[in-house]
PDB file of C-alpha atoms in Angstrom:
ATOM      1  CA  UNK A 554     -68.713 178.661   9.604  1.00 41.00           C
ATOM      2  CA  UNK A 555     -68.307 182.286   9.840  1.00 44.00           C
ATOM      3  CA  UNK A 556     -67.544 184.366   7.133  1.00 41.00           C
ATOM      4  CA  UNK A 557     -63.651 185.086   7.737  1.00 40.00           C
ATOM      5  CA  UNK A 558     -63.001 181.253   7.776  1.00 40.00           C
ATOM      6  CA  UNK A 559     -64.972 180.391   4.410  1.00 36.00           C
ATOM      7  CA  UNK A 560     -62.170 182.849   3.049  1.00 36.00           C
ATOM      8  CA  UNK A 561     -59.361 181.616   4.835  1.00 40.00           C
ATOM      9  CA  UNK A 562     -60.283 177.861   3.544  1.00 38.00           C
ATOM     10  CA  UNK A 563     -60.982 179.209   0.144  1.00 37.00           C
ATOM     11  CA  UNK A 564     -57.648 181.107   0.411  1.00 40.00           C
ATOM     12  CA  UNK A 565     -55.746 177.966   1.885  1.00 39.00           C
ATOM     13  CA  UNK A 566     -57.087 175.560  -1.338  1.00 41.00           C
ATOM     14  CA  UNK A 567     -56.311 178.575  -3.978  1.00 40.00           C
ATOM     15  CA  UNK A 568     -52.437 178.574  -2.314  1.00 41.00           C
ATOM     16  CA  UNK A 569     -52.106 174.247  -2.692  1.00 40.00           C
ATOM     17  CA  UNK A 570     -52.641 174.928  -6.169  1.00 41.00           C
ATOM     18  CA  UNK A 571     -49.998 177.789  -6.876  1.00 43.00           C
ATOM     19  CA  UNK A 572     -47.631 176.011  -7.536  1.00 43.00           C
ATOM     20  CA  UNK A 573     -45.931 174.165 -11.072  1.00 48.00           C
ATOM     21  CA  UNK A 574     -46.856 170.534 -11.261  1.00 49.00           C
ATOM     22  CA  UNK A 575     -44.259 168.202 -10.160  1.00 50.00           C
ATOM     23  CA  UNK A 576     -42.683 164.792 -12.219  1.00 52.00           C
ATOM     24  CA  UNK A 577     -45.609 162.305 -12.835  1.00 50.00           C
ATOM     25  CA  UNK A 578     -48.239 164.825 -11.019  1.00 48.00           C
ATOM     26  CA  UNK A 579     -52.213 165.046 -12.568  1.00 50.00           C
ATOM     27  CA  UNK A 580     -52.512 167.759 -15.083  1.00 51.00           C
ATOM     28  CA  UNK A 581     -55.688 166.560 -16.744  1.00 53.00           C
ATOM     29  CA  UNK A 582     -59.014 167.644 -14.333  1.00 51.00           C
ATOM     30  CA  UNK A 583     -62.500 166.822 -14.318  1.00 54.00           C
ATOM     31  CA  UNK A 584     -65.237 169.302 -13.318  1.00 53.00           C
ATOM     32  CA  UNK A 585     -65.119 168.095  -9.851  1.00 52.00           C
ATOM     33  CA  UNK A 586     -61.598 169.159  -9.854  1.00 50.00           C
ATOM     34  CA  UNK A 587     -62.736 172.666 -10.860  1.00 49.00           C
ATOM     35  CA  UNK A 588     -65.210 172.615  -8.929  1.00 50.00           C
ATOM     36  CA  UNK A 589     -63.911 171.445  -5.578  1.00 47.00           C
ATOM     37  CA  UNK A 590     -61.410 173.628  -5.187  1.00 54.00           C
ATOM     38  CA  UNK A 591     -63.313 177.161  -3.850  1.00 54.00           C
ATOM     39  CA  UNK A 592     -66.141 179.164  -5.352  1.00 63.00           C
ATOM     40  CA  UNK A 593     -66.332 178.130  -8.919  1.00 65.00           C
ATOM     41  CA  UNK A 594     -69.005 177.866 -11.274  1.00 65.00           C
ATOM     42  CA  UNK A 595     -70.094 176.342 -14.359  1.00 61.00           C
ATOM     43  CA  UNK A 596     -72.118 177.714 -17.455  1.00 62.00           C
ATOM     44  CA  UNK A 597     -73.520 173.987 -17.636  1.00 61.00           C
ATOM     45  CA  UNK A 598     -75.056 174.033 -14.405  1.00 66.00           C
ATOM     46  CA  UNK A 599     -76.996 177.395 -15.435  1.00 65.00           C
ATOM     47  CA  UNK A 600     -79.447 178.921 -12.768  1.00 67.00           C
ATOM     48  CA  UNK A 601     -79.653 182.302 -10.786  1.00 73.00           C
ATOM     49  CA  UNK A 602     -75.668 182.201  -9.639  1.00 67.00           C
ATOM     50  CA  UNK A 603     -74.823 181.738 -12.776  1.00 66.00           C
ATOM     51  CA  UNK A 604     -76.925 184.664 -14.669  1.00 71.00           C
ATOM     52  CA  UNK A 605     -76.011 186.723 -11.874  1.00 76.00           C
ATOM     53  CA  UNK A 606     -72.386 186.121 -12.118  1.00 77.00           C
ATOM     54  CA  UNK A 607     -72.761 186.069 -15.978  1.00 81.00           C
ATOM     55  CA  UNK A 608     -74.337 189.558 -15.998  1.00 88.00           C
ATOM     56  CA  UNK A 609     -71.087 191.518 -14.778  1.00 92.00           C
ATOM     57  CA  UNK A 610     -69.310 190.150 -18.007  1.00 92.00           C
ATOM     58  CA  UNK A 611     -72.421 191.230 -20.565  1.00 93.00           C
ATOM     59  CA  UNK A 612     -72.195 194.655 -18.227  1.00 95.00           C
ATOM     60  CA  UNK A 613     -67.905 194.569 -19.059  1.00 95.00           C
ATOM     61  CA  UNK A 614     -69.238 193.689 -22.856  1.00 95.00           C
ATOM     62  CA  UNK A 615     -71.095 196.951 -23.448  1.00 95.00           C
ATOM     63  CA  UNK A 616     -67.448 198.372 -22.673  1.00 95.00           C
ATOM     64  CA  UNK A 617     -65.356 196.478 -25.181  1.00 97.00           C
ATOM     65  CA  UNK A 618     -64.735 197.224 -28.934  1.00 96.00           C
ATOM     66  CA  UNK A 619     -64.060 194.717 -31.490  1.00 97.00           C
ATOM     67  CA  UNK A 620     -60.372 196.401 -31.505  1.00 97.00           C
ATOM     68  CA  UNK A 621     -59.066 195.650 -27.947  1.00 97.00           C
ATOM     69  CA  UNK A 622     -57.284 193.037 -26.223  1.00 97.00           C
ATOM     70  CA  UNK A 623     -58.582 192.081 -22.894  1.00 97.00           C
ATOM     71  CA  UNK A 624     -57.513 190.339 -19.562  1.00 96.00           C
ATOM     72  CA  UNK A 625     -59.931 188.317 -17.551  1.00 96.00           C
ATOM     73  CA  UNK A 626     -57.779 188.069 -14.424  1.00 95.00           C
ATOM     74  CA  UNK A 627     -58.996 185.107 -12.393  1.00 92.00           C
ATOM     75  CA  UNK A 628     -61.052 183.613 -14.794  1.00 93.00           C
ATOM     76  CA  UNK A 629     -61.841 180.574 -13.301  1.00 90.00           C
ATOM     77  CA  UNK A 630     -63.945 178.142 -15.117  1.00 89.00           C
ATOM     78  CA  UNK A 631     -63.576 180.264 -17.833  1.00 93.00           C
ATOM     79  CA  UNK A 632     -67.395 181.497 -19.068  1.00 90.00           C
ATOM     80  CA  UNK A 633     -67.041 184.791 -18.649  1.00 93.00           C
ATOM     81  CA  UNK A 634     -63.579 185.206 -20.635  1.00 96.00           C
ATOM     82  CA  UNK A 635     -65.640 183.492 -23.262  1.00 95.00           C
ATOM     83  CA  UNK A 636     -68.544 186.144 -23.171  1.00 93.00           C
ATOM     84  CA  UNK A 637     -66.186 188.597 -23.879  1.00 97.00           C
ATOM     85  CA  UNK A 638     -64.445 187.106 -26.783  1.00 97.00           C
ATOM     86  CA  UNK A 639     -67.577 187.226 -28.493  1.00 96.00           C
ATOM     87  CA  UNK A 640     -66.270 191.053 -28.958  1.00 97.00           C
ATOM     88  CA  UNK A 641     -62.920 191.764 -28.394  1.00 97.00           C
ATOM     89  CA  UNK A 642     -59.867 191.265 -31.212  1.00 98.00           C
ATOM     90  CA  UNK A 643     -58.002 189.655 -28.148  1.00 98.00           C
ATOM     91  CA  UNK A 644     -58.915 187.893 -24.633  1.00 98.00           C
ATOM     92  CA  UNK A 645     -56.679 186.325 -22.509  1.00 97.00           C
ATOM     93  CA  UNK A 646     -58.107 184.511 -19.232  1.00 97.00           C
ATOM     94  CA  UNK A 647     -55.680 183.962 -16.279  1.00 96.00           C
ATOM     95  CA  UNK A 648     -56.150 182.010 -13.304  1.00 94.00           C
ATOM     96  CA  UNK A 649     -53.502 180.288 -10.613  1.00 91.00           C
ATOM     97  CA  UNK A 650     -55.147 176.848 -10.603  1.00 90.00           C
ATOM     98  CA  UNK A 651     -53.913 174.269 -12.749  1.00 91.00           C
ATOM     99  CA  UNK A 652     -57.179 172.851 -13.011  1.00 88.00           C
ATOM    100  CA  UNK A 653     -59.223 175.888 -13.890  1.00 90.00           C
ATOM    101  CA  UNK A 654     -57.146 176.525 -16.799  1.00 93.00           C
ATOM    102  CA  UNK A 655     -57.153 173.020 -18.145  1.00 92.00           C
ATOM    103  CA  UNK A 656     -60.706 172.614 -18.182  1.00 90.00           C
ATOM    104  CA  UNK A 657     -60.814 176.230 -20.051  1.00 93.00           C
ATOM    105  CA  UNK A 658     -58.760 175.338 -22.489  1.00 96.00           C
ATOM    106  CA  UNK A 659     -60.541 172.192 -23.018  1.00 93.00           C
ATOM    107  CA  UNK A 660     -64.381 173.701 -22.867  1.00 93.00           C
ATOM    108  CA  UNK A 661     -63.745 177.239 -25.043  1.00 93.00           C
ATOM    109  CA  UNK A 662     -61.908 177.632 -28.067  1.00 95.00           C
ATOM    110  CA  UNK A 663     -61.742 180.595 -30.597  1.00 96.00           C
ATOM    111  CA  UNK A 664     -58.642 181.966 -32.678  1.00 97.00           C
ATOM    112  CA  UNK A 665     -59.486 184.912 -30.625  1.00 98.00           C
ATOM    113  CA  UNK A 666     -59.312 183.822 -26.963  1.00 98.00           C
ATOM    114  CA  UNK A 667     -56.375 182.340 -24.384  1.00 97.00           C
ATOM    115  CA  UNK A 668     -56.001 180.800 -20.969  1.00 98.00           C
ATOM    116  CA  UNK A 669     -52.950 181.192 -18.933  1.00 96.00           C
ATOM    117  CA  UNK A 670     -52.121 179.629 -15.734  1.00 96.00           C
ATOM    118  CA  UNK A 671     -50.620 182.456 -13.221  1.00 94.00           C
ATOM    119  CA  UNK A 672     -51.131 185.017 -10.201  1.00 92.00           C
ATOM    120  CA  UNK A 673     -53.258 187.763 -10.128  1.00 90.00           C
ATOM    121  CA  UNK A 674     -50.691 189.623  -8.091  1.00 90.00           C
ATOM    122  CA  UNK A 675     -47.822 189.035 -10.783  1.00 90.00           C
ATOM    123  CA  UNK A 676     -49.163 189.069 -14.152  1.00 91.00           C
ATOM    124  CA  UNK A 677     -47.093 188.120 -16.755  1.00 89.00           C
ATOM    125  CA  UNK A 678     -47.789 190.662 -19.191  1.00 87.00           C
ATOM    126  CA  UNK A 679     -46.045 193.613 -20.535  1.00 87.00           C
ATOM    127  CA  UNK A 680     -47.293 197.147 -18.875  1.00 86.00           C
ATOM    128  CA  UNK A 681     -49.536 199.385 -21.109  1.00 88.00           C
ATOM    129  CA  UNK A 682     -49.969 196.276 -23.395  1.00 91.00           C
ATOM    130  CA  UNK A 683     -54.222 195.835 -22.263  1.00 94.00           C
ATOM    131  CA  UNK A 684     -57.164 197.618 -23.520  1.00 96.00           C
ATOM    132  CA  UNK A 685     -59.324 196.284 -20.628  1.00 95.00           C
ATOM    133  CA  UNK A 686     -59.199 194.315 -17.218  1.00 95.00           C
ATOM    134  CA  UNK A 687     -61.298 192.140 -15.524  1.00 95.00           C
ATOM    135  CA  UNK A 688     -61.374 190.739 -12.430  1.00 93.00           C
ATOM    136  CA  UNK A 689     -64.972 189.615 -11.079  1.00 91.00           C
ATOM    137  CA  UNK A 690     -65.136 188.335  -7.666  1.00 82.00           C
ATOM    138  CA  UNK A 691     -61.497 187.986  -7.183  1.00 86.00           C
ATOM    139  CA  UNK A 692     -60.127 190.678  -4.438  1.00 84.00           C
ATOM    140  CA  UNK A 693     -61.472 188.947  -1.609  1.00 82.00           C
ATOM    141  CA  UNK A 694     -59.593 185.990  -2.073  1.00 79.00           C
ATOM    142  CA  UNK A 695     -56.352 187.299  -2.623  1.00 82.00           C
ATOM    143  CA  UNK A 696     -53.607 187.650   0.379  1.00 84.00           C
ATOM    144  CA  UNK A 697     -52.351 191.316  -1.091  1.00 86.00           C
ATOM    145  CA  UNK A 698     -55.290 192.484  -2.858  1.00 86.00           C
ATOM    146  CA  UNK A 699     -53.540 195.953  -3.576  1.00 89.00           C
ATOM    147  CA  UNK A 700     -50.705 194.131  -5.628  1.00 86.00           C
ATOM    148  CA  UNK A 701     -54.059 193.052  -7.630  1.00 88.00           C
ATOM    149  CA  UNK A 702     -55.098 196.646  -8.186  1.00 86.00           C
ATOM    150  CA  UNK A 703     -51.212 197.615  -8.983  1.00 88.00           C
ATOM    151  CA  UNK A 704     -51.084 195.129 -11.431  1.00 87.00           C
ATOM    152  CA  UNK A 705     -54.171 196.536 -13.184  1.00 88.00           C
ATOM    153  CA  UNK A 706     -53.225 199.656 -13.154  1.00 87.00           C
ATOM    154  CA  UNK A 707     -50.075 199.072 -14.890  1.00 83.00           C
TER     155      UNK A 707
END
């Protein structure tokens, strides 16, 4: 498959699961869910992806005071929001699947850290109200990847 499709798919998947659960519809999610839906990963399953995708969040950590509140936009499975709540007053992990966030808010919990279901390309979050953003493998996959970039700048 080339390369343009693998996005497309992964695009096409991330879309089905935009929108708000209906009457009587699954909103508790297994790994597989998580997992099946695009390029996720785990911190269980460990291994070279892993540290390497790990590493950009201890490199974002060297960055972040214990002072600031933080936004891990597209957080997916959720490890990485949890690295940097190890130093940051506030972190708040966003991601548009349902079943991303669930199995966040299941697998990390401190006083200190949140997950929120919604779009990288519409935050819901007041302007001037962050400290830091991050957004780790994410532009790619979006449709409007500048609305991304707007809505970190703000």
């Amino acid at each position: 498959m080339k390369k343009t499709q693998s996005f497309q798919r992964i695009r096409a998947v991330k879309k089905k699961s935009a929108r708000s659960p209906r009457k009587n519809e699954k909103t508790d999610f297994s790994k597989a869910d998580v997992i099946n839906e695009g390029e996720r990963i785990l911190e269980s399953e460990g291994g070279s992806l892993f540290q390497e995708h790990a590493q950009r969040y201890y490199f974002a950590l060297k960055h972040i005071h214990p002072n600031m509140e933080v936004l891990d936009c597209a957080c997916g499975t959720g490890y990485g929001t949890k690295i940097l709540s190890g130093k940051a007053k506030k972190v708040t992990g966003v991601d548009i699947s349902p079943a991303a966030i669930a199995f966040c808010k299941k697998t990390y919990q401190a006083v200190n850290l949140e997950f929120q279901k919604g779009s990288a390309n519409a935050l819901k979050i007041r302007s001037e109200s962050l400290d830091v953003f991050t957004s780790f493998e994410t532009i790619e996959h979006i449709p409007h990847p500048e609305k991304l970039v707007q809505e970190a700048r703000r």
